[in-house]
Amino acid sequence: MPKVTSVPVGLTEAGKLTAALVKARQKSGEAELPKQVAKRMAAETVVKKAVEEAEEALTVATLAKYPELTAEEIRPWWWMTNG
């Protein structure tokens, strides 16, 4: 007798939908929904990468600017780290 799980078909044991599972469902000839999900997952990946790159650029810019700041420019922000 096969093992019965509470995980819906198409999800991992952790209950997550993965690109590999979506592709497998597409290959099995299922309807349009897996195609839409795959497109959205691809778009999410692009957006996450863009956010990561923007955060890295901001960190680099911040670290480059910090040594140029005077005590008067830093003082108004002191409360955020020492408040």
PDB file of N, CA, C and O in Angstrom:
ATOM      1  N   MET A   1       0.848  -1.181   0.000  1.00  0.00           N
ATOM      2  CA  MET A   1       0.000   0.000   0.000  1.00  0.00           C
ATOM      3  C   MET A   1       0.892   1.242   0.000  1.00  0.00           C
ATOM      4  O   MET A   1       1.830   1.327   0.795  1.00  0.00           O
ATOM      5  N   PRO A   2       0.632   2.251  -0.889  1.00  0.00           N
ATOM      6  CA  PRO A   2       1.467   3.445  -0.951  1.00  0.00           C
ATOM      7  C   PRO A   2       1.308   4.302   0.298  1.00  0.00           C
ATOM      8  O   PRO A   2       0.255   4.307   0.933  1.00  0.00           O
ATOM      9  N   LYS A   3       2.376   5.000   0.607  1.00  0.00           N
ATOM     10  CA  LYS A   3       2.365   5.897   1.761  1.00  0.00           C
ATOM     11  C   LYS A   3       1.467   7.097   1.466  1.00  0.00           C
ATOM     12  O   LYS A   3       1.567   7.712   0.414  1.00  0.00           O
ATOM     13  N   VAL A   4       0.596   7.441   2.385  1.00  0.00           N
ATOM     14  CA  VAL A   4      -0.310   8.573   2.225  1.00  0.00           C
ATOM     15  C   VAL A   4       0.309   9.768   2.940  1.00  0.00           C
ATOM     16  O   VAL A   4       0.718   9.670   4.092  1.00  0.00           O
ATOM     17  N   THR A   5       0.404  10.881   2.213  1.00  0.00           N
ATOM     18  CA  THR A   5       0.938  12.099   2.824  1.00  0.00           C
ATOM     19  C   THR A   5      -0.115  13.187   2.776  1.00  0.00           C
ATOM     20  O   THR A   5      -1.061  13.130   2.002  1.00  0.00           O
ATOM     21  N   SER A   6       0.083  14.211   3.584  1.00  0.00           N
ATOM     22  CA  SER A   6      -0.850  15.343   3.576  1.00  0.00           C
ATOM     23  C   SER A   6      -0.353  16.452   2.657  1.00  0.00           C
ATOM     24  O   SER A   6      -0.966  17.493   2.575  1.00  0.00           O
ATOM     25  N   VAL A   7       0.765  16.227   1.971  1.00  0.00           N
ATOM     26  CA  VAL A   7       1.320  17.231   1.066  1.00  0.00           C
ATOM     27  C   VAL A   7       0.569  17.168  -0.254  1.00  0.00           C
ATOM     28  O   VAL A   7       0.468  16.115  -0.865  1.00  0.00           O
ATOM     29  N   PRO A   8       0.020  18.316  -0.715  1.00  0.00           N
ATOM     30  CA  PRO A   8      -0.688  18.311  -2.000  1.00  0.00           C
ATOM     31  C   PRO A   8       0.238  17.923  -3.144  1.00  0.00           C
ATOM     32  O   PRO A   8       1.436  18.166  -3.101  1.00  0.00           O
ATOM     33  N   VAL A   9      -0.315  17.333  -4.180  1.00  0.00           N
ATOM     34  CA  VAL A   9       0.467  16.932  -5.343  1.00  0.00           C
ATOM     35  C   VAL A   9       1.107  18.171  -5.961  1.00  0.00           C
ATOM     36  O   VAL A   9       0.467  19.190  -6.140  1.00  0.00           O
ATOM     37  N   GLY A  10       2.410  18.072  -6.273  1.00  0.00           N
ATOM     38  CA  GLY A  10       3.108  19.185  -6.894  1.00  0.00           C
ATOM     39  C   GLY A  10       3.886  20.034  -5.916  1.00  0.00           C
ATOM     40  O   GLY A  10       4.506  21.008  -6.298  1.00  0.00           O
ATOM     41  N   LEU A  11       3.870  19.666  -4.648  1.00  0.00           N
ATOM     42  CA  LEU A  11       4.619  20.410  -3.648  1.00  0.00           C
ATOM     43  C   LEU A  11       5.686  19.515  -3.033  1.00  0.00           C
ATOM     44  O   LEU A  11       5.554  18.295  -3.014  1.00  0.00           O
ATOM     45  N   THR A  12       6.725  20.119  -2.494  1.00  0.00           N
ATOM     46  CA  THR A  12       7.764  19.361  -1.813  1.00  0.00           C
ATOM     47  C   THR A  12       7.246  18.909  -0.456  1.00  0.00           C
ATOM     48  O   THR A  12       6.160  19.294  -0.031  1.00  0.00           O
ATOM     49  N   GLU A  13       8.055  18.116   0.232  1.00  0.00           N
ATOM     50  CA  GLU A  13       7.682  17.669   1.585  1.00  0.00           C
ATOM     51  C   GLU A  13       7.462  18.859   2.516  1.00  0.00           C
ATOM     52  O   GLU A  13       6.666  18.811   3.434  1.00  0.00           O
ATOM     53  N   ALA A  14       8.205  19.957   2.259  1.00  0.00           N
ATOM     54  CA  ALA A  14       8.077  21.160   3.079  1.00  0.00           C
ATOM     55  C   ALA A  14       6.877  22.008   2.667  1.00  0.00           C
ATOM     56  O   ALA A  14       6.630  23.059   3.234  1.00  0.00           O
ATOM     57  N   GLY A  15       6.147  21.550   1.630  1.00  0.00           N
ATOM     58  CA  GLY A  15       4.976  22.287   1.189  1.00  0.00           C
ATOM     59  C   GLY A  15       5.285  23.433   0.249  1.00  0.00           C
ATOM     60  O   GLY A  15       4.492  24.344   0.098  1.00  0.00           O
ATOM     61  N   LYS A  16       6.475  23.400  -0.387  1.00  0.00           N
ATOM     62  CA  LYS A  16       6.872  24.473  -1.298  1.00  0.00           C
ATOM     63  C   LYS A  16       6.752  24.032  -2.744  1.00  0.00           C
ATOM     64  O   LYS A  16       6.941  22.875  -3.070  1.00  0.00           O
ATOM     65  N   LEU A  17       6.465  24.988  -3.588  1.00  0.00           N
ATOM     66  CA  LEU A  17       6.406  24.757  -5.015  1.00  0.00           C
ATOM     67  C   LEU A  17       7.761  25.133  -5.599  1.00  0.00           C
ATOM     68  O   LEU A  17       8.263  26.214  -5.330  1.00  0.00           O
ATOM     69  N   THR A  18       8.359  24.245  -6.355  1.00  0.00           N
ATOM     70  CA  THR A  18       9.667  24.523  -6.935  1.00  0.00           C
ATOM     71  C   THR A  18       9.553  24.605  -8.450  1.00  0.00           C
ATOM     72  O   THR A  18       8.596  24.108  -9.044  1.00  0.00           O
ATOM     73  N   ALA A  19      10.552  25.242  -9.060  1.00  0.00           N
ATOM     74  CA  ALA A  19      10.576  25.355 -10.516  1.00  0.00           C
ATOM     75  C   ALA A  19      10.604  23.970 -11.155  1.00  0.00           C
ATOM     76  O   ALA A  19       9.948  23.729 -12.170  1.00  0.00           O
ATOM     77  N   ALA A  20      11.337  23.044 -10.570  1.00  0.00           N
ATOM     78  CA  ALA A  20      11.415  21.689 -11.113  1.00  0.00           C
ATOM     79  C   ALA A  20      10.049  21.004 -11.104  1.00  0.00           C
ATOM     80  O   ALA A  20       9.674  20.318 -12.061  1.00  0.00           O
ATOM     81  N   LEU A  21       9.303  21.193 -10.033  1.00  0.00           N
ATOM     82  CA  LEU A  21       7.970  20.595  -9.966  1.00  0.00           C
ATOM     83  C   LEU A  21       7.037  21.214 -10.998  1.00  0.00           C
ATOM     84  O   LEU A  21       6.242  20.508 -11.629  1.00  0.00           O
ATOM     85  N   VAL A  22       7.141  22.526 -11.191  1.00  0.00           N
ATOM     86  CA  VAL A  22       6.301  23.194 -12.188  1.00  0.00           C
ATOM     87  C   VAL A  22       6.632  22.676 -13.575  1.00  0.00           C
ATOM     88  O   VAL A  22       5.743  22.365 -14.370  1.00  0.00           O
ATOM     89  N   LYS A  23       7.942  22.550 -13.888  1.00  0.00           N
ATOM     90  CA  LYS A  23       8.357  22.041 -15.196  1.00  0.00           C
ATOM     91  C   LYS A  23       7.864  20.615 -15.413  1.00  0.00           C
ATOM     92  O   LYS A  23       7.425  20.258 -16.507  1.00  0.00           O
ATOM     93  N   ALA A  24       7.913  19.791 -14.389  1.00  0.00           N
ATOM     94  CA  ALA A  24       7.443  18.414 -14.501  1.00  0.00           C
ATOM     95  C   ALA A  24       5.943  18.392 -14.804  1.00  0.00           C
ATOM     96  O   ALA A  24       5.477  17.600 -15.621  1.00  0.00           O
ATOM     97  N   ARG A  25       5.196  19.283 -14.150  1.00  0.00           N
ATOM     98  CA  ARG A  25       3.748  19.352 -14.395  1.00  0.00           C
ATOM     99  C   ARG A  25       3.471  19.839 -15.811  1.00  0.00           C
ATOM    100  O   ARG A  25       2.546  19.386 -16.459  1.00  0.00           O
ATOM    101  N   GLN A  26       4.301  20.766 -16.315  1.00  0.00           N
ATOM    102  CA  GLN A  26       4.131  21.251 -17.683  1.00  0.00           C
ATOM    103  C   GLN A  26       4.351  20.117 -18.682  1.00  0.00           C
ATOM    104  O   GLN A  26       3.591  19.952 -19.627  1.00  0.00           O
ATOM    105  N   LYS A  27       5.404  19.338 -18.450  1.00  0.00           N
ATOM    106  CA  LYS A  27       5.731  18.238 -19.360  1.00  0.00           C
ATOM    107  C   LYS A  27       4.653  17.159 -19.355  1.00  0.00           C
ATOM    108  O   LYS A  27       4.482  16.447 -20.333  1.00  0.00           O
ATOM    109  N   SER A  28       3.940  17.055 -18.253  1.00  0.00           N
ATOM    110  CA  SER A  28       2.900  16.028 -18.166  1.00  0.00           C
ATOM    111  C   SER A  28       1.649  16.421 -18.948  1.00  0.00           C
ATOM    112  O   SER A  28       0.705  15.655 -19.017  1.00  0.00           O
ATOM    113  N   GLY A  29       1.649  17.615 -19.552  1.00  0.00           N
ATOM    114  CA  GLY A  29       0.529  18.037 -20.384  1.00  0.00           C
ATOM    115  C   GLY A  29      -0.594  18.706 -19.633  1.00  0.00           C
ATOM    116  O   GLY A  29      -1.709  18.791 -20.131  1.00  0.00           O
ATOM    117  N   GLU A  30      -0.325  19.192 -18.432  1.00  0.00           N
ATOM    118  CA  GLU A  30      -1.380  19.853 -17.666  1.00  0.00           C
ATOM    119  C   GLU A  30      -1.732  21.204 -18.277  1.00  0.00           C
ATOM    120  O   GLU A  30      -1.057  21.706 -19.156  1.00  0.00           O
ATOM    121  N   ALA A  31      -2.745  21.814 -17.793  1.00  0.00           N
ATOM    122  CA  ALA A  31      -3.304  23.052 -18.333  1.00  0.00           C
ATOM    123  C   ALA A  31      -2.353  24.243 -18.240  1.00  0.00           C
ATOM    124  O   ALA A  31      -1.180  24.107 -17.922  1.00  0.00           O
ATOM    125  N   GLU A  32      -2.867  25.401 -18.486  1.00  0.00           N
ATOM    126  CA  GLU A  32      -2.124  26.655 -18.582  1.00  0.00           C
ATOM    127  C   GLU A  32      -1.526  27.111 -17.245  1.00  0.00           C
ATOM    128  O   GLU A  32      -0.520  27.815 -17.228  1.00  0.00           O
ATOM    129  N   LEU A  33      -2.102  26.741 -16.148  1.00  0.00           N
ATOM    130  CA  LEU A  33      -1.660  27.234 -14.842  1.00  0.00           C
ATOM    131  C   LEU A  33      -0.176  26.999 -14.577  1.00  0.00           C
ATOM    132  O   LEU A  33       0.512  27.927 -14.155  1.00  0.00           O
ATOM    133  N   PRO A  34       0.373  25.810 -14.821  1.00  0.00           N
ATOM    134  CA  PRO A  34       1.817  25.642 -14.577  1.00  0.00           C
ATOM    135  C   PRO A  34       2.686  26.604 -15.395  1.00  0.00           C
ATOM    136  O   PRO A  34       3.714  27.060 -14.930  1.00  0.00           O
ATOM    137  N   LYS A  35       2.237  26.954 -16.605  1.00  0.00           N
ATOM    138  CA  LYS A  35       2.991  27.909 -17.423  1.00  0.00           C
ATOM    139  C   LYS A  35       2.998  29.286 -16.774  1.00  0.00           C
ATOM    140  O   LYS A  35       4.019  29.968 -16.738  1.00  0.00           O
ATOM    141  N   GLN A  36       1.857  29.696 -16.255  1.00  0.00           N
ATOM    142  CA  GLN A  36       1.765  30.994 -15.593  1.00  0.00           C
ATOM    143  C   GLN A  36       2.620  31.015 -14.333  1.00  0.00           C
ATOM    144  O   GLN A  36       3.298  31.999 -14.049  1.00  0.00           O
ATOM    145  N   VAL A  37       2.572  29.931 -13.588  1.00  0.00           N
ATOM    146  CA  VAL A  37       3.369  29.843 -12.361  1.00  0.00           C
ATOM    147  C   VAL A  37       4.860  29.908 -12.701  1.00  0.00           C
ATOM    148  O   VAL A  37       5.629  30.616 -12.052  1.00  0.00           O
ATOM    149  N   ALA A  38       5.273  29.196 -13.733  1.00  0.00           N
ATOM    150  CA  ALA A  38       6.675  29.194 -14.141  1.00  0.00           C
ATOM    151  C   ALA A  38       7.130  30.592 -14.536  1.00  0.00           C
ATOM    152  O   ALA A  38       8.233  31.028 -14.153  1.00  0.00           O
ATOM    153  N   LYS A  39       6.309  31.320 -15.270  1.00  0.00           N
ATOM    154  CA  LYS A  39       6.647  32.690 -15.667  1.00  0.00           C
ATOM    155  C   LYS A  39       6.796  33.586 -14.447  1.00  0.00           C
ATOM    156  O   LYS A  39       7.716  34.394 -14.362  1.00  0.00           O
ATOM    157  N   ARG A  40       5.890  33.438 -13.507  1.00  0.00           N
ATOM    158  CA  ARG A  40       5.945  34.280 -12.304  1.00  0.00           C
ATOM    159  C   ARG A  40       7.137  33.926 -11.422  1.00  0.00           C
ATOM    160  O   ARG A  40       7.757  34.806 -10.819  1.00  0.00           O
ATOM    161  N   MET A  41       7.476  32.649 -11.371  1.00  0.00           N
ATOM    162  CA  MET A  41       8.653  32.244 -10.591  1.00  0.00           C
ATOM    163  C   MET A  41       9.924  32.802 -11.236  1.00  0.00           C
ATOM    164  O   MET A  41      10.827  33.260 -10.539  1.00  0.00           O
ATOM    165  N   ALA A  42       9.981  32.794 -12.564  1.00  0.00           N
ATOM    166  CA  ALA A  42      11.131  33.353 -13.272  1.00  0.00           C
ATOM    167  C   ALA A  42      11.220  34.860 -13.024  1.00  0.00           C
ATOM    168  O   ALA A  42      12.309  35.403 -12.772  1.00  0.00           O
ATOM    169  N   ALA A  43      10.087  35.540 -13.061  1.00  0.00           N
ATOM    170  CA  ALA A  43      10.068  36.982 -12.805  1.00  0.00           C
ATOM    171  C   ALA A  43      10.501  37.281 -11.372  1.00  0.00           C
ATOM    172  O   ALA A  43      11.246  38.240 -11.129  1.00  0.00           O
ATOM    173  N   GLU A  44      10.064  36.465 -10.440  1.00  0.00           N
ATOM    174  CA  GLU A  44      10.450  36.652  -9.041  1.00  0.00           C
ATOM    175  C   GLU A  44      11.963  36.508  -8.880  1.00  0.00           C
ATOM    176  O   GLU A  44      12.588  37.273  -8.158  1.00  0.00           O
ATOM    177  N   THR A  45      12.545  35.551  -9.581  1.00  0.00           N
ATOM    178  CA  THR A  45      13.990  35.347  -9.521  1.00  0.00           C
ATOM    179  C   THR A  45      14.723  36.582 -10.033  1.00  0.00           C
ATOM    180  O   THR A  45      15.705  37.028  -9.424  1.00  0.00           O
ATOM    181  N   VAL A  46      14.246  37.147 -11.136  1.00  0.00           N
ATOM    182  CA  VAL A  46      14.867  38.348 -11.710  1.00  0.00           C
ATOM    183  C   VAL A  46      14.775  39.514 -10.726  1.00  0.00           C
ATOM    184  O   VAL A  46      15.753  40.240 -10.507  1.00  0.00           O
ATOM    185  N   VAL A  47      13.617  39.690 -10.113  1.00  0.00           N
ATOM    186  CA  VAL A  47      13.418  40.790  -9.171  1.00  0.00           C
ATOM    187  C   VAL A  47      14.298  40.613  -7.937  1.00  0.00           C
ATOM    188  O   VAL A  47      14.926  41.571  -7.462  1.00  0.00           O
ATOM    189  N   LYS A  48      14.384  39.395  -7.409  1.00  0.00           N
ATOM    190  CA  LYS A  48      15.222  39.149  -6.229  1.00  0.00           C
ATOM    191  C   LYS A  48      16.682  39.459  -6.533  1.00  0.00           C
ATOM    192  O   LYS A  48      17.387  40.033  -5.702  1.00  0.00           O
ATOM    193  N   LYS A  49      17.150  39.094  -7.735  1.00  0.00           N
ATOM    194  CA  LYS A  49      18.520  39.373  -8.121  1.00  0.00           C
ATOM    195  C   LYS A  49      18.743  40.881  -8.230  1.00  0.00           C
ATOM    196  O   LYS A  49      19.762  41.402  -7.771  1.00  0.00           O
ATOM    197  N   ALA A  50      17.784  41.605  -8.790  1.00  0.00           N
ATOM    198  CA  ALA A  50      17.898  43.058  -8.917  1.00  0.00           C
ATOM    199  C   ALA A  50      17.949  43.721  -7.545  1.00  0.00           C
ATOM    200  O   ALA A  50      18.734  44.655  -7.319  1.00  0.00           O
ATOM    201  N   VAL A  51      17.138  43.244  -6.621  1.00  0.00           N
ATOM    202  CA  VAL A  51      17.132  43.792  -5.261  1.00  0.00           C
ATOM    203  C   VAL A  51      18.480  43.529  -4.590  1.00  0.00           C
ATOM    204  O   VAL A  51      19.062  44.420  -3.957  1.00  0.00           O
ATOM    205  N   GLU A  52      19.003  42.327  -4.741  1.00  0.00           N
ATOM    206  CA  GLU A  52      20.289  41.975  -4.149  1.00  0.00           C
ATOM    207  C   GLU A  52      21.400  42.876  -4.708  1.00  0.00           C
ATOM    208  O   GLU A  52      22.231  43.391  -3.950  1.00  0.00           O
ATOM    209  N   GLU A  53      21.397  43.087  -6.028  1.00  0.00           N
ATOM    210  CA  GLU A  53      22.405  43.948  -6.648  1.00  0.00           C
ATOM    211  C   GLU A  53      22.272  45.394  -6.177  1.00  0.00           C
ATOM    212  O   GLU A  53      23.268  46.070  -5.934  1.00  0.00           O
ATOM    213  N   ALA A  54      21.040  45.882  -6.029  1.00  0.00           N
ATOM    214  CA  ALA A  54      20.809  47.246  -5.555  1.00  0.00           C
ATOM    215  C   ALA A  54      21.287  47.411  -4.112  1.00  0.00           C
ATOM    216  O   ALA A  54      21.891  48.429  -3.759  1.00  0.00           O
ATOM    217  N   GLU A  55      21.034  46.408  -3.275  1.00  0.00           N
ATOM    218  CA  GLU A  55      21.494  46.459  -1.885  1.00  0.00           C
ATOM    219  C   GLU A  55      23.017  46.476  -1.816  1.00  0.00           C
ATOM    220  O   GLU A  55      23.598  47.221  -1.017  1.00  0.00           O
ATOM    221  N   GLU A  56      23.661  45.678  -2.664  1.00  0.00           N
ATOM    222  CA  GLU A  56      25.124  45.662  -2.699  1.00  0.00           C
ATOM    223  C   GLU A  56      25.665  47.021  -3.142  1.00  0.00           C
ATOM    224  O   GLU A  56      26.628  47.533  -2.563  1.00  0.00           O
ATOM    225  N   ALA A  57      25.043  47.622  -4.159  1.00  0.00           N
ATOM    226  CA  ALA A  57      25.480  48.932  -4.644  1.00  0.00           C
ATOM    227  C   ALA A  57      25.299  49.994  -3.561  1.00  0.00           C
ATOM    228  O   ALA A  57      26.165  50.869  -3.384  1.00  0.00           O
ATOM    229  N   LEU A  58      24.201  49.925  -2.827  1.00  0.00           N
ATOM    230  CA  LEU A  58      23.955  50.873  -1.745  1.00  0.00           C
ATOM    231  C   LEU A  58      24.994  50.721  -0.642  1.00  0.00           C
ATOM    232  O   LEU A  58      25.505  51.712  -0.103  1.00  0.00           O
ATOM    233  N   THR A  59      25.333  49.491  -0.296  1.00  0.00           N
ATOM    234  CA  THR A  59      26.352  49.250   0.726  1.00  0.00           C
ATOM    235  C   THR A  59      27.694  49.814   0.293  1.00  0.00           C
ATOM    236  O   THR A  59      28.377  50.489   1.076  1.00  0.00           O
ATOM    237  N   VAL A  60      28.071  49.568  -0.947  1.00  0.00           N
ATOM    238  CA  VAL A  60      29.346  50.088  -1.462  1.00  0.00           C
ATOM    239  C   VAL A  60      29.347  51.610  -1.424  1.00  0.00           C
ATOM    240  O   VAL A  60      30.317  52.232  -0.977  1.00  0.00           O
ATOM    241  N   ALA A  61      28.253  52.233  -1.872  1.00  0.00           N
ATOM    242  CA  ALA A  61      28.163  53.693  -1.884  1.00  0.00           C
ATOM    243  C   ALA A  61      28.214  54.260  -0.469  1.00  0.00           C
ATOM    244  O   ALA A  61      28.873  55.279  -0.210  1.00  0.00           O
ATOM    245  N   THR A  62      27.544  53.593   0.462  1.00  0.00           N
ATOM    246  CA  THR A  62      27.533  54.045   1.852  1.00  0.00           C
ATOM    247  C   THR A  62      28.927  53.965   2.458  1.00  0.00           C
ATOM    248  O   THR A  62      29.389  54.912   3.111  1.00  0.00           O
ATOM    249  N   LEU A  63      29.596  52.837   2.252  1.00  0.00           N
ATOM    250  CA  LEU A  63      30.938  52.667   2.801  1.00  0.00           C
ATOM    251  C   LEU A  63      31.929  53.644   2.165  1.00  0.00           C
ATOM    252  O   LEU A  63      32.876  54.091   2.824  1.00  0.00           O
ATOM    253  N   ALA A  64      31.729  54.008   0.911  1.00  0.00           N
ATOM    254  CA  ALA A  64      32.606  54.966   0.246  1.00  0.00           C
ATOM    255  C   ALA A  64      32.362  56.378   0.780  1.00  0.00           C
ATOM    256  O   ALA A  64      33.303  57.175   0.899  1.00  0.00           O
ATOM    257  N   LYS A  65      31.138  56.714   1.092  1.00  0.00           N
ATOM    258  CA  LYS A  65      30.786  58.063   1.555  1.00  0.00           C
ATOM    259  C   LYS A  65      31.102  58.279   3.022  1.00  0.00           C
ATOM    260  O   LYS A  65      31.468  59.399   3.425  1.00  0.00           O
ATOM    261  N   TYR A  66      31.001  57.269   3.846  1.00  0.00           N
ATOM    262  CA  TYR A  66      31.133  57.425   5.302  1.00  0.00           C
ATOM    263  C   TYR A  66      32.424  58.131   5.734  1.00  0.00           C
ATOM    264  O   TYR A  66      32.361  59.043   6.566  1.00  0.00           O
ATOM    265  N   PRO A  67      33.591  57.779   5.190  1.00  0.00           N
ATOM    266  CA  PRO A  67      34.814  58.460   5.637  1.00  0.00           C
ATOM    267  C   PRO A  67      34.829  59.961   5.331  1.00  0.00           C
ATOM    268  O   PRO A  67      35.555  60.720   5.977  1.00  0.00           O
ATOM    269  N   GLU A  68      34.023  60.400   4.392  1.00  0.00           N
ATOM    270  CA  GLU A  68      33.974  61.810   4.020  1.00  0.00           C
ATOM    271  C   GLU A  68      33.087  62.636   4.952  1.00  0.00           C
ATOM    272  O   GLU A  68      33.153  63.866   4.926  1.00  0.00           O
ATOM    273  N   LEU A  69      32.258  61.994   5.744  1.00  0.00           N
ATOM    274  CA  LEU A  69      31.311  62.713   6.596  1.00  0.00           C
ATOM    275  C   LEU A  69      32.014  63.370   7.778  1.00  0.00           C
ATOM    276  O   LEU A  69      32.972  62.842   8.334  1.00  0.00           O
ATOM    277  N   THR A  70      31.489  64.519   8.171  1.00  0.00           N
ATOM    278  CA  THR A  70      32.001  65.212   9.355  1.00  0.00           C
ATOM    279  C   THR A  70      31.184  64.780  10.565  1.00  0.00           C
ATOM    280  O   THR A  70      30.113  64.184  10.428  1.00  0.00           O
ATOM    281  N   ALA A  71      31.677  65.111  11.748  1.00  0.00           N
ATOM    282  CA  ALA A  71      30.964  64.767  12.983  1.00  0.00           C
ATOM    283  C   ALA A  71      29.587  65.428  13.004  1.00  0.00           C
ATOM    284  O   ALA A  71      28.612  64.835  13.478  1.00  0.00           O
ATOM    285  N   GLU A  72      29.483  66.643  12.475  1.00  0.00           N
ATOM    286  CA  GLU A  72      28.195  67.344  12.451  1.00  0.00           C
ATOM    287  C   GLU A  72      27.192  66.635  11.533  1.00  0.00           C
ATOM    288  O   GLU A  72      25.992  66.655  11.790  1.00  0.00           O
ATOM    289  N   GLU A  73      27.680  66.025  10.463  1.00  0.00           N
ATOM    290  CA  GLU A  73      26.791  65.299   9.559  1.00  0.00           C
ATOM    291  C   GLU A  73      26.346  63.960  10.150  1.00  0.00           C
ATOM    292  O   GLU A  73      25.247  63.498   9.891  1.00  0.00           O
ATOM    293  N   ILE A  74      27.187  63.362  10.966  1.00  0.00           N
ATOM    294  CA  ILE A  74      26.875  62.068  11.567  1.00  0.00           C
ATOM    295  C   ILE A  74      25.996  62.214  12.796  1.00  0.00           C
ATOM    296  O   ILE A  74      25.105  61.403  13.027  1.00  0.00           O
ATOM    297  N   ARG A  75      26.207  63.256  13.589  1.00  0.00           N
ATOM    298  CA  ARG A  75      25.535  63.433  14.876  1.00  0.00           C
ATOM    299  C   ARG A  75      24.014  63.289  14.808  1.00  0.00           C
ATOM    300  O   ARG A  75      23.430  62.602  15.658  1.00  0.00           O
ATOM    301  N   PRO A  76      23.297  63.856  13.824  1.00  0.00           N
ATOM    302  CA  PRO A  76      21.832  63.704  13.814  1.00  0.00           C
ATOM    303  C   PRO A  76      21.381  62.244  13.670  1.00  0.00           C
ATOM    304  O   PRO A  76      20.260  61.912  14.017  1.00  0.00           O
ATOM    305  N   TRP A  77      22.226  61.363  13.175  1.00  0.00           N
ATOM    306  CA  TRP A  77      21.876  59.961  12.976  1.00  0.00           C
ATOM    307  C   TRP A  77      22.370  59.072  14.117  1.00  0.00           C
ATOM    308  O   TRP A  77      22.072  57.886  14.159  1.00  0.00           O
ATOM    309  N   TRP A  78      23.108  59.630  15.062  1.00  0.00           N
ATOM    310  CA  TRP A  78      23.698  58.871  16.152  1.00  0.00           C
ATOM    311  C   TRP A  78      22.634  58.116  16.943  1.00  0.00           C
ATOM    312  O   TRP A  78      22.832  56.963  17.333  1.00  0.00           O
ATOM    313  N   TRP A  79      21.477  58.726  17.162  1.00  0.00           N
ATOM    314  CA  TRP A  79      20.436  58.116  17.982  1.00  0.00           C
ATOM    315  C   TRP A  79      19.935  56.795  17.401  1.00  0.00           C
ATOM    316  O   TRP A  79      19.444  55.957  18.124  1.00  0.00           O
ATOM    317  N   MET A  80      20.073  56.609  16.079  1.00  0.00           N
ATOM    318  CA  MET A  80      19.567  55.384  15.462  1.00  0.00           C
ATOM    319  C   MET A  80      20.359  54.154  15.898  1.00  0.00           C
ATOM    320  O   MET A  80      19.815  53.061  15.997  1.00  0.00           O
ATOM    321  N   THR A  81      21.641  54.329  16.187  1.00  0.00           N
ATOM    322  CA  THR A  81      22.455  53.174  16.588  1.00  0.00           C
ATOM    323  C   THR A  81      22.740  53.142  18.075  1.00  0.00           C
ATOM    324  O   THR A  81      23.141  52.126  18.594  1.00  0.00           O
ATOM    325  N   ASN A  82      22.544  54.262  18.746  1.00  0.00           N
ATOM    326  CA  ASN A  82      22.880  54.313  20.170  1.00  0.00           C
ATOM    327  C   ASN A  82      21.707  54.765  21.033  1.00  0.00           C
ATOM    328  O   ASN A  82      21.900  55.096  22.193  1.00  0.00           O
ATOM    329  N   GLY A  83      20.536  54.810  20.479  1.00  0.00           N
ATOM    330  CA  GLY A  83      19.358  55.345  21.156  1.00  0.00           C
ATOM    331  C   GLY A  83      18.879  54.516  22.240  1.00  0.00           C
ATOM    332  O   GLY A  83      18.259  54.662  23.161  1.00  0.00           O
TER     333      GLY A  83
END
